[in-house]
Amino acid sequence: MPTGTPYNGHIPPYNNIRIDSFSTPTSSGAVDYKSPDLLLLTHTHSDHVQGLASKSFGLPLHCSADARTMLLRHESLQERKKNTEPGTHGNRAYAHLESNIVTGNGKTRFTRKLLESAVEGLVKLMTRYPSHYKFFINSWTWGYEEALIGVATCFGAKIHVDRYKYDVYTSLSEPIWKEILTMDPTATRFHACERFDRCSEVDEDETEDVVYVNPNDMGLAGWHAYQQRALEEMSRGNFPSALRFGLCRHSSLPELKALVGLFRPNRVVPNTVYPNMRGADWANIPHLFRDELPPGAGDRIWEEMR
Ligand SMILES: [Zn+2]
Ligand SMILES: [Zn+2]
């Protein structure tokens, strides 16, 4: 269950629907949980798939075709390390779900306007470096794919990935992965291989002039200011050994607004609530979606979260 998920992933009063939360509810509180009739999985980050590793899980699970592929091919870090050779794979933690998963026609989108701006900014910074520099793009979890595609496309180069990432990405519906990925570490200066087991081409102990590129959820204004500072630094001949780029691994607010605007729901219940925000993220939903919610929805949401 994602951090702070209200109602253990249910949406009362529809307590037979559950989203991204598949273990037995820890406390029922005021909610009368029923055995779920509909289970939905939004994406396969580890905090959203808890409970699915149980071999006794026998219910139909609905998700996108790409989420299904990623789930069925998922391997723990330990398993990935044991099997690094192309064509091999370790134990797949969710392989037992193969006949449980129901997929729709939705396709993962890889061209999103805000993300394009983030990727353009990143590529602009990377092009300033002398051409002997190598780059390690720290795509440490799923969600930074646009950066890999953008870098490969703009530089006309391949990206080195480990056996596991190659296996998962080239199994997805987007055909570009087969063109832009390589398992040969010497074939490129752009790398997104396993961060805990980087290839020798981008290992800081073995190679100089490696730039570590880290995603950072710094917001649009922060991202613009960061780019400005980095460009000024480079214009003085200083090339930082670490770069950040402003890319969030989840949907952007405009995308969420477009989704909510399609349905104009009476209530919006957040899927994840960060405890350190003390409810501010939930409380801001009426403001953030003020143009997408029908009259009275904001009051209902505030009433519910109190
Ligand atoms: Zn996530
Ligand atoms: Zn590599």
mmCIF file of C-alpha atoms in Angstrom, residues 10-305:
data_model
loop_
_atom_site.group_PDB
_atom_site.id
_atom_site.type_symbol
_atom_site.label_atom_id
_atom_site.label_comp_id
_atom_site.label_asym_id
_atom_site.label_seq_id
_atom_site.Cartn_x
_atom_site.Cartn_y
_atom_site.Cartn_z
ATOM 1 C CA HIS A 10 -10.673 1.215 -0.902
ATOM 2 C CA ILE A 11 -12.972 4.044 -1.927
ATOM 3 C CA PRO A 12 -15.956 4.032 0.447
ATOM 4 C CA PRO A 13 -18.830 3.474 -0.059
ATOM 5 C CA TYR A 14 -17.595 1.240 -2.908
ATOM 6 C CA ASN A 15 -15.751 -1.014 -0.519
ATOM 7 C CA ASN A 16 -15.601 -3.857 -2.996
ATOM 8 C CA ILE A 17 -13.143 -1.876 -5.169
ATOM 9 C CA ARG A 18 -9.497 -1.735 -4.190
ATOM 10 C CA ILE A 19 -6.607 0.118 -5.798
ATOM 11 C CA ASP A 20 -2.856 -0.517 -5.430
ATOM 12 C CA SER A 21 -3.290 -2.273 -2.102
ATOM 13 C CA PHE A 22 -3.530 -6.055 -2.016
ATOM 14 C CA SER A 23 -2.605 -7.276 1.428
ATOM 15 C CA THR A 24 -5.206 -7.922 4.111
ATOM 16 C CA PRO A 25 -6.424 -4.580 5.535
ATOM 17 C CA THR A 26 -4.620 -3.913 8.804
ATOM 18 C CA SER A 27 -7.491 -2.047 10.433
ATOM 19 C CA SER A 28 -11.050 -1.650 9.336
ATOM 20 C CA GLY A 29 -11.886 1.522 11.292
ATOM 21 C CA ALA A 30 -15.327 2.761 10.343
ATOM 22 C CA VAL A 31 -15.191 1.138 6.921
ATOM 23 C CA ASP A 32 -16.892 -2.175 6.284
ATOM 24 C CA TYR A 33 -14.467 -3.840 3.886
ATOM 25 C CA LYS A 34 -15.932 -6.410 1.556
ATOM 26 C CA SER A 35 -14.090 -9.028 -0.410
ATOM 27 C CA PRO A 36 -12.997 -7.011 -3.460
ATOM 28 C CA ASP A 37 -14.847 -7.511 -6.748
ATOM 29 C CA LEU A 38 -12.535 -5.190 -8.654
ATOM 30 C CA LEU A 39 -8.798 -4.808 -8.096
ATOM 31 C CA LEU A 40 -6.931 -2.092 -9.967
ATOM 32 C CA LEU A 41 -3.190 -1.537 -10.277
ATOM 33 C CA THR A 42 -2.110 1.925 -11.466
ATOM 34 C CA HIS A 43 1.614 1.206 -11.857
ATOM 35 C CA THR A 44 4.264 -1.212 -10.638
ATOM 36 C CA HIS A 45 6.379 0.813 -8.195
ATOM 37 C CA SER A 46 7.138 -1.412 -5.211
ATOM 38 C CA ASP A 47 4.839 0.454 -2.811
ATOM 39 C CA HIS A 48 1.850 -0.250 -5.071
ATOM 40 C CA VAL A 49 2.230 -4.003 -5.488
ATOM 41 C CA GLN A 50 2.394 -5.134 -1.883
ATOM 42 C CA GLY A 51 0.406 -8.303 -1.321
ATOM 43 C CA LEU A 52 0.725 -9.519 -4.915
ATOM 44 C CA ALA A 53 3.780 -11.677 -4.201
ATOM 45 C CA SER A 54 1.591 -14.021 -2.177
ATOM 46 C CA LYS A 55 1.260 -17.286 -4.079
ATOM 47 C CA SER A 56 -2.299 -17.600 -2.771
ATOM 48 C CA PHE A 57 -3.377 -14.392 -4.512
ATOM 49 C CA GLY A 58 -6.143 -15.615 -6.795
ATOM 50 C CA LEU A 59 -8.259 -12.611 -7.785
ATOM 51 C CA PRO A 60 -8.442 -10.903 -11.190
ATOM 52 C CA LEU A 61 -6.219 -7.825 -11.288
ATOM 53 C CA HIS A 62 -6.786 -5.026 -13.810
ATOM 54 C CA CYS A 63 -3.914 -2.938 -15.191
ATOM 55 C CA SER A 64 -2.390 -1.763 -18.468
ATOM 56 C CA ALA A 65 -0.672 -4.227 -20.777
ATOM 57 C CA ASP A 66 2.718 -2.639 -20.062
ATOM 58 C CA ALA A 67 2.149 -2.783 -16.296
ATOM 59 C CA ARG A 68 1.349 -6.480 -16.721
ATOM 60 C CA THR A 69 4.608 -7.046 -18.604
ATOM 61 C CA MET A 70 6.619 -5.195 -15.967
ATOM 62 C CA LEU A 71 4.960 -7.055 -13.124
ATOM 63 C CA LEU A 72 5.399 -10.516 -14.618
ATOM 64 C CA ARG A 73 9.081 -9.855 -15.367
ATOM 65 C CA HIS A 74 9.883 -8.254 -12.028
ATOM 66 C CA GLU A 75 12.980 -9.601 -10.268
ATOM 67 C CA SER A 76 14.368 -8.577 -6.889
ATOM 68 C CA LEU A 77 17.777 -6.884 -6.855
ATOM 69 C CA GLN A 78 19.277 -10.116 -5.508
ATOM 70 C CA GLU A 79 17.873 -12.123 -8.410
ATOM 71 C CA ARG A 80 19.091 -9.546 -10.923
ATOM 72 C CA LYS A 81 22.608 -9.723 -9.520
ATOM 73 C CA LYS A 82 22.649 -13.518 -9.761
ATOM 74 C CA ASN A 83 21.678 -13.448 -13.432
ATOM 75 C CA THR A 84 23.494 -10.830 -15.482
ATOM 76 C CA GLU A 85 24.033 -12.746 -18.717
ATOM 77 C CA PRO A 86 21.815 -11.885 -21.706
ATOM 78 C CA GLY A 87 19.036 -14.390 -22.197
ATOM 79 C CA THR A 88 18.974 -15.482 -18.550
ATOM 80 C CA HIS A 89 16.696 -14.324 -15.778
ATOM 81 C CA GLY A 90 16.256 -14.835 -12.067
ATOM 82 C CA ASN A 91 13.142 -15.845 -10.181
ATOM 83 C CA ARG A 92 10.293 -13.590 -11.172
ATOM 84 C CA ALA A 93 8.404 -12.582 -8.048
ATOM 85 C CA TYR A 94 4.985 -12.135 -9.664
ATOM 86 C CA ALA A 95 5.100 -14.775 -12.414
ATOM 87 C CA HIS A 96 2.326 -16.702 -10.642
ATOM 88 C CA LEU A 97 -0.087 -13.865 -11.540
ATOM 89 C CA GLU A 98 0.062 -14.560 -15.269
ATOM 90 C CA SER A 99 -3.494 -15.877 -15.513
ATOM 91 C CA ASN A 100 -4.899 -13.351 -12.996
ATOM 92 C CA ILE A 101 -4.140 -10.157 -14.884
ATOM 93 C CA VAL A 102 -6.741 -8.489 -17.074
ATOM 94 C CA THR A 103 -5.479 -5.712 -19.341
ATOM 95 C CA GLY A 104 -7.215 -2.924 -21.219
ATOM 96 C CA ASN A 105 -6.306 -1.198 -24.458
ATOM 97 C CA GLY A 106 -4.518 1.713 -22.775
ATOM 98 C CA LYS A 107 -0.963 2.320 -23.906
ATOM 99 C CA THR A 108 1.804 3.928 -21.913
ATOM 100 C CA ARG A 109 2.435 7.406 -23.258
ATOM 101 C CA PHE A 110 6.006 8.445 -23.789
ATOM 102 C CA THR A 111 5.532 11.935 -25.180
ATOM 103 C CA ARG A 112 4.251 14.357 -22.586
ATOM 104 C CA LYS A 113 4.737 18.061 -23.014
ATOM 105 C CA LEU A 114 6.086 18.909 -19.562
ATOM 106 C CA LEU A 115 8.414 15.968 -19.658
ATOM 107 C CA GLU A 116 9.636 16.994 -23.076
ATOM 108 C CA SER A 117 10.666 20.340 -21.576
ATOM 109 C CA ALA A 118 12.547 18.548 -18.781
ATOM 110 C CA VAL A 119 14.293 16.255 -21.237
ATOM 111 C CA GLU A 120 15.128 19.126 -23.601
ATOM 112 C CA GLY A 121 16.709 21.015 -20.711
ATOM 113 C CA LEU A 122 18.728 17.978 -19.680
ATOM 114 C CA VAL A 123 19.975 17.339 -23.210
ATOM 115 C CA LYS A 124 20.925 21.014 -23.522
ATOM 116 C CA LEU A 125 23.113 20.711 -20.417
ATOM 117 C CA MET A 126 24.656 17.431 -21.558
ATOM 118 C CA THR A 127 25.588 18.773 -25.002
ATOM 119 C CA ARG A 128 27.818 21.403 -23.336
ATOM 120 C CA TYR A 129 30.229 18.735 -22.075
ATOM 121 C CA PRO A 130 33.294 17.795 -24.134
ATOM 122 C CA SER A 131 32.569 14.675 -26.155
ATOM 123 C CA HIS A 132 34.852 12.365 -24.153
ATOM 124 C CA TYR A 133 32.613 12.640 -21.058
ATOM 125 C CA LYS A 134 30.442 9.652 -20.201
ATOM 126 C CA PHE A 135 27.044 9.941 -18.561
ATOM 127 C CA PHE A 136 25.377 7.710 -15.999
ATOM 128 C CA ILE A 137 21.646 8.430 -15.948
ATOM 129 C CA ASN A 138 20.388 7.263 -12.598
ATOM 130 C CA SER A 139 17.000 5.892 -13.614
ATOM 131 C CA TRP A 140 16.819 4.014 -10.320
ATOM 132 C CA THR A 141 13.161 3.070 -10.682
ATOM 133 C CA TRP A 142 10.530 3.045 -13.414
ATOM 134 C CA GLY A 143 9.255 6.458 -14.501
ATOM 135 C CA TYR A 144 12.294 8.160 -16.048
ATOM 136 C CA GLU A 145 11.914 6.553 -19.462
ATOM 137 C CA GLU A 146 11.435 9.853 -21.289
ATOM 138 C CA ALA A 147 14.937 10.910 -20.246
ATOM 139 C CA LEU A 148 16.465 7.749 -21.708
ATOM 140 C CA ILE A 149 14.505 8.045 -24.944
ATOM 141 C CA GLY A 150 15.250 11.786 -25.204
ATOM 142 C CA VAL A 151 18.993 11.384 -24.657
ATOM 143 C CA ALA A 152 19.257 8.473 -27.097
ATOM 144 C CA THR A 153 17.232 10.300 -29.742
ATOM 145 C CA CYS A 154 18.951 13.689 -29.428
ATOM 146 C CA PHE A 155 22.475 12.263 -29.393
ATOM 147 C CA GLY A 156 21.666 9.546 -31.938
ATOM 148 C CA ALA A 157 23.246 7.092 -29.502
ATOM 149 C CA LYS A 158 22.378 3.945 -27.633
ATOM 150 C CA ILE A 159 21.981 3.618 -23.873
ATOM 151 C CA HIS A 160 23.760 0.848 -22.008
ATOM 152 C CA VAL A 161 21.439 -1.007 -19.628
ATOM 153 C CA ASP A 162 21.822 -4.142 -17.552
ATOM 154 C CA ARG A 163 20.300 -7.477 -18.548
ATOM 155 C CA TYR A 164 17.177 -6.926 -16.386
ATOM 156 C CA LYS A 165 16.288 -3.482 -17.738
ATOM 157 C CA TYR A 166 16.898 -4.704 -21.278
ATOM 158 C CA ASP A 167 14.568 -7.646 -20.661
ATOM 159 C CA VAL A 168 11.756 -5.472 -19.277
ATOM 160 C CA TYR A 169 12.012 -2.452 -21.591
ATOM 161 C CA THR A 170 12.294 -4.423 -24.817
ATOM 162 C CA SER A 171 9.194 -6.407 -23.825
ATOM 163 C CA LEU A 172 7.012 -3.273 -23.619
ATOM 164 C CA SER A 173 4.606 -2.051 -26.298
ATOM 165 C CA GLU A 174 6.835 0.883 -27.293
ATOM 166 C CA PRO A 175 9.058 -0.395 -30.141
ATOM 167 C CA ILE A 176 11.780 2.263 -29.717
ATOM 168 C CA TRP A 177 13.421 0.359 -26.856
ATOM 169 C CA LYS A 178 14.863 -2.269 -29.165
ATOM 170 C CA GLU A 179 16.532 0.484 -31.198
ATOM 171 C CA ILE A 180 18.029 2.565 -28.417
ATOM 172 C CA LEU A 181 19.203 0.054 -25.807
ATOM 173 C CA THR A 182 22.373 -1.989 -25.773
ATOM 174 C CA MET A 183 23.845 -4.507 -23.359
ATOM 175 C CA ASP A 184 27.363 -3.776 -24.672
ATOM 176 C CA PRO A 185 28.905 -1.303 -22.189
ATOM 177 C CA THR A 186 31.604 -0.202 -24.636
ATOM 178 C CA ALA A 187 29.111 0.698 -27.381
ATOM 179 C CA THR A 188 28.136 4.080 -25.964
ATOM 180 C CA ARG A 189 28.999 6.860 -23.537
ATOM 181 C CA PHE A 190 25.431 6.963 -22.190
ATOM 182 C CA HIS A 191 24.584 4.523 -19.421
ATOM 183 C CA ALA A 192 21.573 3.597 -17.332
ATOM 184 C CA CYS A 193 22.867 0.275 -16.041
ATOM 185 C CA GLU A 194 22.134 -1.033 -12.525
ATOM 186 C CA ARG A 195 23.138 1.699 -10.095
ATOM 187 C CA PHE A 196 24.430 -0.725 -7.461
ATOM 188 C CA ASP A 197 26.509 -2.593 -10.035
ATOM 189 C CA ARG A 198 27.566 -0.017 -12.606
ATOM 190 C CA CYS A 199 29.607 -1.246 -15.556
ATOM 191 C CA SER A 200 33.320 -0.379 -15.635
ATOM 192 C CA GLU A 201 32.689 2.352 -18.239
ATOM 193 C CA VAL A 202 30.968 4.521 -15.631
ATOM 194 C CA ASP A 203 32.482 3.179 -12.429
ATOM 195 C CA GLU A 204 34.005 6.131 -10.589
ATOM 196 C CA ASP A 205 36.889 3.959 -9.318
ATOM 197 C CA GLU A 206 37.871 2.951 -12.825
ATOM 198 C CA THR A 207 36.952 5.863 -15.056
ATOM 199 C CA GLU A 208 37.370 9.627 -14.970
ATOM 200 C CA ASP A 209 35.104 12.213 -16.532
ATOM 201 C CA VAL A 210 31.850 10.483 -15.704
ATOM 202 C CA VAL A 211 28.821 12.666 -15.086
ATOM 203 C CA TYR A 212 26.107 11.343 -12.779
ATOM 204 C CA VAL A 213 22.688 12.475 -13.892
ATOM 205 C CA ASN A 214 20.095 12.311 -11.130
ATOM 206 C CA PRO A 215 16.362 12.946 -11.445
ATOM 207 C CA ASN A 216 15.069 15.422 -8.919
ATOM 208 C CA ASP A 217 11.522 16.530 -8.205
ATOM 209 C CA MET A 218 12.482 20.204 -7.892
ATOM 210 C CA GLY A 219 9.440 21.836 -9.502
ATOM 211 C CA LEU A 220 9.399 23.909 -12.675
ATOM 212 C CA ALA A 221 10.803 27.144 -11.180
ATOM 213 C CA GLY A 222 13.572 25.228 -9.397
ATOM 214 C CA TRP A 223 14.414 23.389 -12.602
ATOM 215 C CA HIS A 224 14.706 26.609 -14.619
ATOM 216 C CA ALA A 225 16.911 28.218 -11.958
ATOM 217 C CA TYR A 226 19.082 25.098 -11.762
ATOM 218 C CA GLN A 227 19.635 25.018 -15.534
ATOM 219 C CA GLN A 228 20.651 28.675 -15.487
ATOM 220 C CA ARG A 229 23.206 28.104 -12.724
ATOM 221 C CA ALA A 230 24.625 24.997 -14.396
ATOM 222 C CA LEU A 231 25.015 26.763 -17.755
ATOM 223 C CA GLU A 232 26.801 29.694 -16.088
ATOM 224 C CA GLU A 233 29.137 27.268 -14.348
ATOM 225 C CA MET A 234 29.934 25.524 -17.629
ATOM 226 C CA SER A 235 30.518 28.819 -19.424
ATOM 227 C CA ARG A 236 33.384 29.335 -16.939
ATOM 228 C CA GLY A 237 34.852 26.003 -18.027
ATOM 229 C CA ASN A 238 33.687 24.042 -14.969
ATOM 230 C CA PHE A 239 31.887 20.832 -15.857
ATOM 231 C CA PRO A 240 30.113 19.397 -12.808
ATOM 232 C CA SER A 241 30.531 15.668 -12.147
ATOM 233 C CA ALA A 242 26.853 15.495 -11.179
ATOM 234 C CA LEU A 243 23.817 16.937 -12.911
ATOM 235 C CA ARG A 244 20.244 17.024 -11.739
ATOM 236 C CA PHE A 245 17.198 17.174 -13.924
ATOM 237 C CA GLY A 246 13.664 18.137 -12.992
ATOM 238 C CA LEU A 247 11.657 15.078 -13.898
ATOM 239 C CA CYS A 248 8.976 13.535 -11.720
ATOM 240 C CA ARG A 249 8.407 9.810 -12.139
ATOM 241 C CA HIS A 250 4.629 10.154 -11.775
ATOM 242 C CA SER A 251 1.962 11.974 -13.775
ATOM 243 C CA SER A 252 2.201 15.756 -13.906
ATOM 244 C CA LEU A 253 -0.570 18.014 -12.568
ATOM 245 C CA PRO A 254 -1.847 18.935 -16.080
ATOM 246 C CA GLU A 255 -2.234 15.228 -16.853
ATOM 247 C CA LEU A 256 -4.091 14.610 -13.598
ATOM 248 C CA LYS A 257 -6.313 17.629 -14.252
ATOM 249 C CA ALA A 258 -7.153 16.286 -17.708
ATOM 250 C CA LEU A 259 -8.115 12.939 -16.168
ATOM 251 C CA VAL A 260 -10.256 14.445 -13.387
ATOM 252 C CA GLY A 261 -11.863 16.839 -15.899
ATOM 253 C CA LEU A 262 -13.061 13.879 -17.969
ATOM 254 C CA PHE A 263 -15.165 12.548 -15.094
ATOM 255 C CA ARG A 264 -15.905 15.685 -12.998
ATOM 256 C CA PRO A 265 -16.278 13.456 -9.917
ATOM 257 C CA ASN A 266 -18.054 14.405 -6.702
ATOM 258 C CA ARG A 267 -15.057 13.260 -4.682
ATOM 259 C CA VAL A 268 -11.348 12.761 -5.235
ATOM 260 C CA VAL A 269 -9.490 10.488 -2.818
ATOM 261 C CA PRO A 270 -5.687 10.582 -3.046
ATOM 262 C CA ASN A 271 -3.834 7.348 -3.720
ATOM 263 C CA THR A 272 -0.779 8.461 -1.739
ATOM 264 C CA VAL A 273 -0.587 10.964 1.113
ATOM 265 C CA TYR A 274 2.798 11.965 2.498
ATOM 266 C CA PRO A 275 2.680 11.963 6.334
ATOM 267 C CA ASN A 276 5.110 14.883 6.614
ATOM 268 C CA MET A 277 2.639 17.099 4.734
ATOM 269 C CA ARG A 278 0.108 16.532 7.541
ATOM 270 C CA GLY A 279 -2.837 16.370 5.164
ATOM 271 C CA ALA A 280 -1.882 19.474 3.145
ATOM 272 C CA ASP A 281 -1.629 17.415 -0.064
ATOM 273 C CA TRP A 282 -5.171 16.042 0.376
ATOM 274 C CA ALA A 283 -6.523 19.431 1.522
ATOM 275 C CA ASN A 284 -5.177 21.095 -1.622
ATOM 276 C CA ILE A 285 -7.095 18.841 -4.005
ATOM 277 C CA PRO A 286 -10.149 21.179 -4.184
ATOM 278 C CA HIS A 287 -7.834 24.081 -5.058
ATOM 279 C CA LEU A 288 -5.675 22.187 -7.561
ATOM 280 C CA PHE A 289 -8.711 20.732 -9.347
ATOM 281 C CA ARG A 290 -11.049 23.723 -8.922
ATOM 282 C CA ASP A 291 -11.791 23.876 -12.669
ATOM 283 C CA GLU A 292 -12.357 20.131 -12.971
ATOM 284 C CA LEU A 293 -14.680 19.472 -10.010
ATOM 285 C CA PRO A 294 -18.439 20.131 -9.892
ATOM 286 C CA PRO A 295 -19.879 22.687 -7.408
ATOM 287 C CA GLY A 296 -19.793 21.450 -3.815
ATOM 288 C CA ALA A 297 -17.121 18.813 -4.416
ATOM 289 C CA GLY A 298 -14.446 20.834 -2.623
ATOM 290 C CA ASP A 299 -16.534 21.078 0.561
ATOM 291 C CA ARG A 300 -17.229 17.337 0.448
ATOM 292 C CA ILE A 301 -13.524 16.555 0.098
ATOM 293 C CA TRP A 302 -12.603 18.811 3.032
ATOM 294 C CA GLU A 303 -15.383 17.291 5.131
ATOM 295 C CA GLU A 304 -14.142 13.784 4.328
ATOM 296 C CA MET A 305 -10.520 14.385 5.213
#
